[in-house]
PDB file of C-alpha atoms in Angstrom:
ATOM      1  CA  UNK J   1     -12.603 -38.613 -30.664  1.00 71.00           C
ATOM      2  CA  UNK J   2     -14.853 -36.034 -32.620  1.00 71.00           C
ATOM      3  CA  UNK J   3     -16.600 -35.464 -29.285  1.00 75.00           C
ATOM      4  CA  UNK J   4     -13.439 -34.118 -27.968  1.00 83.00           C
ATOM      5  CA  UNK J   5     -11.836 -32.874 -30.633  1.00 86.00           C
ATOM      6  CA  UNK J   6     -14.865 -29.897 -30.636  1.00 86.00           C
ATOM      7  CA  UNK J   7     -14.118 -29.046 -27.759  1.00 89.00           C
ATOM      8  CA  UNK J   8     -11.037 -28.316 -27.660  1.00 90.00           C
ATOM      9  CA  UNK J   9     -10.610 -26.895 -30.724  1.00 92.00           C
ATOM     10  CA  UNK J  10     -10.989 -23.591 -30.098  1.00 92.00           C
ATOM     11  CA  UNK J  11      -7.512 -24.244 -27.793  1.00 92.00           C
ATOM     12  CA  UNK J  12      -6.192 -26.198 -30.604  1.00 93.00           C
ATOM     13  CA  UNK J  13      -6.725 -23.426 -32.436  1.00 93.00           C
ATOM     14  CA  UNK J  14      -4.703 -20.945 -29.960  1.00 91.00           C
ATOM     15  CA  UNK J  15      -1.985 -23.245 -30.112  1.00 91.00           C
ATOM     16  CA  UNK J  16      -1.957 -23.751 -33.250  1.00 92.00           C
ATOM     17  CA  UNK J  17      -1.478 -19.328 -34.069  1.00 91.00           C
ATOM     18  CA  UNK J  18       0.887 -19.047 -31.406  1.00 88.00           C
ATOM     19  CA  UNK J  19       3.160 -21.386 -33.355  1.00 88.00           C
ATOM     20  CA  UNK J  20       2.240 -19.719 -36.766  1.00 88.00           C
ATOM     21  CA  UNK J  21       2.214 -16.085 -36.214  1.00 86.00           C
ATOM     22  CA  UNK J  22      -0.734 -16.232 -38.754  1.00 87.00           C
ATOM     23  CA  UNK J  23      -4.967 -16.516 -38.516  1.00 89.00           C
ATOM     24  CA  UNK J  24      -4.870 -18.156 -41.614  1.00 91.00           C
ATOM     25  CA  UNK J  25      -1.787 -20.166 -41.147  1.00 91.00           C
ATOM     26  CA  UNK J  26      -3.193 -21.341 -37.624  1.00 92.00           C
ATOM     27  CA  UNK J  27      -6.546 -22.253 -38.679  1.00 93.00           C
ATOM     28  CA  UNK J  28      -5.116 -24.457 -41.340  1.00 94.00           C
ATOM     29  CA  UNK J  29      -2.312 -26.204 -38.926  1.00 93.00           C
ATOM     30  CA  UNK J  30      -5.573 -26.685 -36.503  1.00 94.00           C
ATOM     31  CA  UNK J  31      -7.394 -28.480 -39.465  1.00 93.00           C
ATOM     32  CA  UNK J  32      -5.263 -30.431 -40.630  1.00 93.00           C
ATOM     33  CA  UNK J  33      -4.136 -31.502 -36.506  1.00 93.00           C
ATOM     34  CA  UNK J  34      -8.093 -32.523 -36.404  1.00 92.00           C
ATOM     35  CA  UNK J  35      -7.555 -34.422 -39.708  1.00 92.00           C
ATOM     36  CA  UNK J  36      -4.640 -36.281 -38.431  1.00 93.00           C
ATOM     37  CA  UNK J  37      -6.127 -36.880 -35.242  1.00 92.00           C
ATOM     38  CA  UNK J  38      -9.481 -38.225 -36.685  1.00 91.00           C
ATOM     39  CA  UNK J  39      -6.708 -40.617 -39.332  1.00 91.00           C
ATOM     40  CA  UNK J  40      -4.669 -41.737 -36.345  1.00 90.00           C
ATOM     41  CA  UNK J  41      -7.433 -41.793 -33.562  1.00 88.00           C
ATOM     42  CA  UNK J  42      -6.395 -45.741 -33.251  1.00 87.00           C
ATOM     43  CA  UNK J  43      -3.215 -44.487 -32.117  1.00 90.00           C
ATOM     44  CA  UNK J  44      -4.979 -42.557 -28.955  1.00 89.00           C
ATOM     45  CA  UNK J  45      -4.982 -44.488 -25.755  1.00 85.00           C
ATOM     46  CA  UNK J  46      -7.817 -43.661 -23.977  1.00 83.00           C
ATOM     47  CA  UNK J  47      -7.370 -42.068 -20.526  1.00 81.00           C
ATOM     48  CA  UNK J  48      -4.241 -39.936 -21.489  1.00 86.00           C
ATOM     49  CA  UNK J  49      -4.817 -36.493 -22.275  1.00 90.00           C
ATOM     50  CA  UNK J  50      -5.950 -35.717 -25.614  1.00 90.00           C
ATOM     51  CA  UNK J  51      -5.031 -31.945 -25.735  1.00 90.00           C
ATOM     52  CA  UNK J  52      -1.378 -32.952 -25.347  1.00 91.00           C
ATOM     53  CA  UNK J  53      -1.603 -35.901 -27.586  1.00 92.00           C
ATOM     54  CA  UNK J  54      -3.288 -32.693 -30.101  1.00 94.00           C
ATOM     55  CA  UNK J  55      -0.710 -30.522 -29.223  1.00 93.00           C
ATOM     56  CA  UNK J  56       2.231 -32.161 -29.600  1.00 92.00           C
ATOM     57  CA  UNK J  57       0.783 -33.475 -33.254  1.00 93.00           C
ATOM     58  CA  UNK J  58      -0.031 -29.858 -34.258  1.00 93.00           C
ATOM     59  CA  UNK J  59       3.996 -28.725 -33.145  1.00 91.00           C
ATOM     60  CA  UNK J  60       5.283 -31.768 -35.459  1.00 91.00           C
ATOM     61  CA  UNK J  61       3.056 -30.848 -38.138  1.00 92.00           C
ATOM     62  CA  UNK J  62       4.535 -27.395 -38.260  1.00 89.00           C
ATOM     63  CA  UNK J  63       7.618 -28.283 -38.183  1.00 86.00           C
ATOM     64  CA  UNK J  64       7.193 -30.637 -40.847  1.00 86.00           C
ATOM     65  CA  UNK J  65       6.029 -27.544 -42.696  1.00 84.00           C
ATOM     66  CA  UNK J  66       8.680 -25.292 -41.757  1.00 80.00           C
ATOM     67  CA  UNK J  67      11.524 -27.962 -43.183  1.00 79.00           C
ATOM     68  CA  UNK J  68       9.375 -28.812 -46.485  1.00 76.00           C
ATOM     69  CA  UNK J  69       8.551 -25.532 -47.058  1.00 70.00           C
ATOM     70  CA  UNK J  70      11.699 -23.535 -45.433  1.00 64.00           C
ATOM     71  CA  UNK J  71       9.023 -20.896 -44.013  1.00 48.00           C
ATOM     72  CA  UNK J  72       9.778 -18.124 -41.525  1.00 48.00           C
ATOM     73  CA  UNK J  73       6.904 -17.349 -39.022  1.00 48.00           C
ATOM     74  CA  UNK J  74       5.195 -13.915 -39.958  1.00 49.00           C
ATOM     75  CA  UNK J  75       3.911 -12.420 -36.476  1.00 51.00           C
ATOM     76  CA  UNK J  76       0.605  -9.943 -37.780  1.00 52.00           C
ATOM     77  CA  UNK J  77      -1.102  -8.352 -35.017  1.00 51.00           C
ATOM     78  CA  UNK J  78      -3.201  -6.687 -36.829  1.00 51.00           C
ATOM     79  CA  UNK J  79      -4.352  -9.590 -38.075  1.00 49.00           C
ATOM     80  CA  UNK J  80      -5.977 -11.008 -34.873  1.00 48.00           C
ATOM     81  CA  UNK J  81      -9.416 -11.474 -34.543  1.00 50.00           C
ATOM     82  CA  UNK J  82     -10.782  -9.781 -31.514  1.00 47.00           C
ATOM     83  CA  UNK J  83     -13.483 -12.008 -31.249  1.00 44.00           C
ATOM     84  CA  UNK J  84     -11.196 -14.739 -30.983  1.00 49.00           C
ATOM     85  CA  UNK J  85      -9.190 -13.583 -28.572  1.00 47.00           C
ATOM     86  CA  UNK J  86     -10.870 -13.120 -25.111  1.00 46.00           C
ATOM     87  CA  UNK J  87     -13.041 -16.065 -23.583  1.00 44.00           C
ATOM     88  CA  UNK J  88     -16.923 -15.482 -24.218  1.00 49.00           C
ATOM     89  CA  UNK J  89     -19.160 -12.508 -22.512  1.00 53.00           C
ATOM     90  CA  UNK J  90     -16.462 -11.093 -20.211  1.00 55.00           C
ATOM     91  CA  UNK J  91     -16.927  -7.135 -19.688  1.00 60.00           C
ATOM     92  CA  UNK J  92     -15.466  -4.925 -22.731  1.00 61.00           C
ATOM     93  CA  UNK J  93     -12.354  -3.657 -20.648  1.00 60.00           C
ATOM     94  CA  UNK J  94     -11.383  -7.055 -20.551  1.00 60.00           C
ATOM     95  CA  UNK J  95     -11.396  -7.916 -23.886  1.00 63.00           C
ATOM     96  CA  UNK J  96      -9.519  -5.111 -24.692  1.00 70.00           C
ATOM     97  CA  UNK J  97      -6.843  -5.808 -21.977  1.00 65.00           C
ATOM     98  CA  UNK J  98      -7.122  -9.508 -23.647  1.00 66.00           C
ATOM     99  CA  UNK J  99      -6.314  -8.249 -26.633  1.00 75.00           C
ATOM    100  CA  UNK J 100      -3.392  -6.013 -26.136  1.00 76.00           C
ATOM    101  CA  UNK J 101      -1.399  -8.324 -23.866  1.00 75.00           C
ATOM    102  CA  UNK J 102      -2.384 -11.444 -26.580  1.00 78.00           C
ATOM    103  CA  UNK J 103      -0.751  -8.324 -29.366  1.00 82.00           C
ATOM    104  CA  UNK J 104       2.370  -8.454 -27.342  1.00 83.00           C
ATOM    105  CA  UNK J 105       2.586 -12.350 -26.420  1.00 85.00           C
ATOM    106  CA  UNK J 106       2.738 -12.723 -30.643  1.00 83.00           C
ATOM    107  CA  UNK J 107       5.449  -9.955 -30.421  1.00 87.00           C
ATOM    108  CA  UNK J 108       7.699 -12.652 -28.686  1.00 89.00           C
ATOM    109  CA  UNK J 109      10.073 -15.059 -30.958  1.00 90.00           C
ATOM    110  CA  UNK J 110       8.086 -18.226 -31.679  1.00 88.00           C
ATOM    111  CA  UNK J 111       9.713 -20.286 -28.848  1.00 91.00           C
ATOM    112  CA  UNK J 112       9.019 -18.082 -26.543  1.00 92.00           C
ATOM    113  CA  UNK J 113       5.533 -17.391 -27.560  1.00 90.00           C
ATOM    114  CA  UNK J 114       4.578 -21.382 -27.927  1.00 91.00           C
ATOM    115  CA  UNK J 115       5.796 -21.398 -24.529  1.00 93.00           C
ATOM    116  CA  UNK J 116       4.007 -18.935 -22.757  1.00 91.00           C
ATOM    117  CA  UNK J 117       0.965 -20.253 -24.204  1.00 89.00           C
ATOM    118  CA  UNK J 118       1.226 -23.987 -22.967  1.00 90.00           C
ATOM    119  CA  UNK J 119       2.076 -22.620 -19.119  1.00 92.00           C
ATOM    120  CA  UNK J 120       0.211 -19.206 -19.186  1.00 89.00           C
ATOM    121  CA  UNK J 121      -2.715 -19.725 -21.275  1.00 85.00           C
ATOM    122  CA  UNK J 122      -3.787 -23.486 -21.547  1.00 87.00           C
ATOM    123  CA  UNK J 123      -1.956 -23.899 -17.494  1.00 90.00           C
ATOM    124  CA  UNK J 124       0.717 -26.657 -18.393  1.00 91.00           C
ATOM    125  CA  UNK J 125       2.888 -27.126 -15.942  1.00 93.00           C
ATOM    126  CA  UNK J 126       6.713 -26.455 -17.058  1.00 95.00           C
ATOM    127  CA  UNK J 127       7.258 -30.435 -16.706  1.00 94.00           C
ATOM    128  CA  UNK J 128       4.240 -30.827 -19.462  1.00 92.00           C
ATOM    129  CA  UNK J 129       5.486 -28.383 -21.877  1.00 92.00           C
ATOM    130  CA  UNK J 130       8.899 -29.754 -21.630  1.00 94.00           C
ATOM    131  CA  UNK J 131       7.643 -32.621 -22.901  1.00 92.00           C
ATOM    132  CA  UNK J 132       5.357 -31.162 -25.456  1.00 90.00           C
ATOM    133  CA  UNK J 133       7.883 -29.382 -27.185  1.00 92.00           C
ATOM    134  CA  UNK J 134      10.661 -31.733 -26.285  1.00 91.00           C
ATOM    135  CA  UNK J 135      13.048 -29.517 -24.823  1.00 93.00           C
ATOM    136  CA  UNK J 136      14.498 -29.712 -21.481  1.00 95.00           C
ATOM    137  CA  UNK J 137      12.578 -27.639 -18.384  1.00 95.00           C
ATOM    138  CA  UNK J 138      15.510 -25.403 -17.970  1.00 95.00           C
ATOM    139  CA  UNK J 139      15.020 -24.140 -21.282  1.00 95.00           C
ATOM    140  CA  UNK J 140      10.802 -23.899 -20.824  1.00 95.00           C
ATOM    141  CA  UNK J 141      12.346 -21.730 -17.540  1.00 95.00           C
ATOM    142  CA  UNK J 142      14.510 -19.533 -19.526  1.00 95.00           C
ATOM    143  CA  UNK J 143      11.924 -19.089 -22.181  1.00 94.00           C
ATOM    144  CA  UNK J 144       9.516 -17.928 -19.460  1.00 95.00           C
ATOM    145  CA  UNK J 145      12.077 -15.807 -17.811  1.00 94.00           C
ATOM    146  CA  UNK J 146      12.952 -14.255 -21.352  1.00 94.00           C
ATOM    147  CA  UNK J 147       9.503 -13.366 -22.590  1.00 92.00           C
ATOM    148  CA  UNK J 148       8.474 -12.229 -19.078  1.00 91.00           C
ATOM    149  CA  UNK J 149      11.026  -9.576 -19.215  1.00 92.00           C
ATOM    150  CA  UNK J 150      10.271  -8.725 -22.852  1.00 89.00           C
ATOM    151  CA  UNK J 151       6.404  -8.157 -21.490  1.00 86.00           C
ATOM    152  CA  UNK J 152       7.641  -5.698 -18.607  1.00 85.00           C
ATOM    153  CA  UNK J 153       9.871  -3.869 -20.978  1.00 85.00           C
ATOM    154  CA  UNK J 154       6.658  -3.918 -23.535  1.00 79.00           C
ATOM    155  CA  UNK J 155       4.153  -2.974 -21.078  1.00 71.00           C
ATOM    156  CA  UNK J 156       6.147  -0.333 -19.100  1.00 70.00           C
ATOM    157  CA  UNK J 157       7.351   1.562 -22.377  1.00 54.00           C
ATOM    158  CA  UNK J 158       3.360   1.807 -22.970  1.00 51.00           C
ATOM    159  CA  UNK J 159       3.299   3.467 -19.782  1.00 47.00           C
ATOM    160  CA  UNK J 160       6.443   5.518 -20.306  1.00 40.00           C
ATOM    161  CA  UNK J 161       5.041   6.733 -23.828  1.00 42.00           C
ATOM    162  CA  UNK J 162       1.580   7.473 -22.543  1.00 43.00           C
ATOM    163  CA  UNK J 163       2.773  10.255 -19.947  1.00 38.00           C
TER     164      UNK J 163
END
């Protein structure tokens, strides 16, 4: 469990960031999820996907926190740490582009943001994302379509303002 957690932790943190919209709260959520996973390691079924198990656990912890504290997620793209957004050692242009794209993704509504991260960043199928989010597959498809339109509009607006 501990070895698997170490490997998946950067992805877990990124998923937590998509839920919380805040780097500090994402770190807290990722740590809480890791702790819970270690405490409940006996409930994990070997041979299944540890990452999916962790993402579902993180989402449930986040929902419980939101319900109990009645908090609304706050998105502050300026607070994002650039070195955590892109893969290590890419070209500088890739880091800049990844940051710009991630900032636009972080401006989406939470439901769309989480779905985009699961499907486009983590590479899960629509059905896998639907299962993790406990929503119908049509909801995943709708959220992605809406997010794509918003991201295209944001990119289009950016190009238009640069002229």
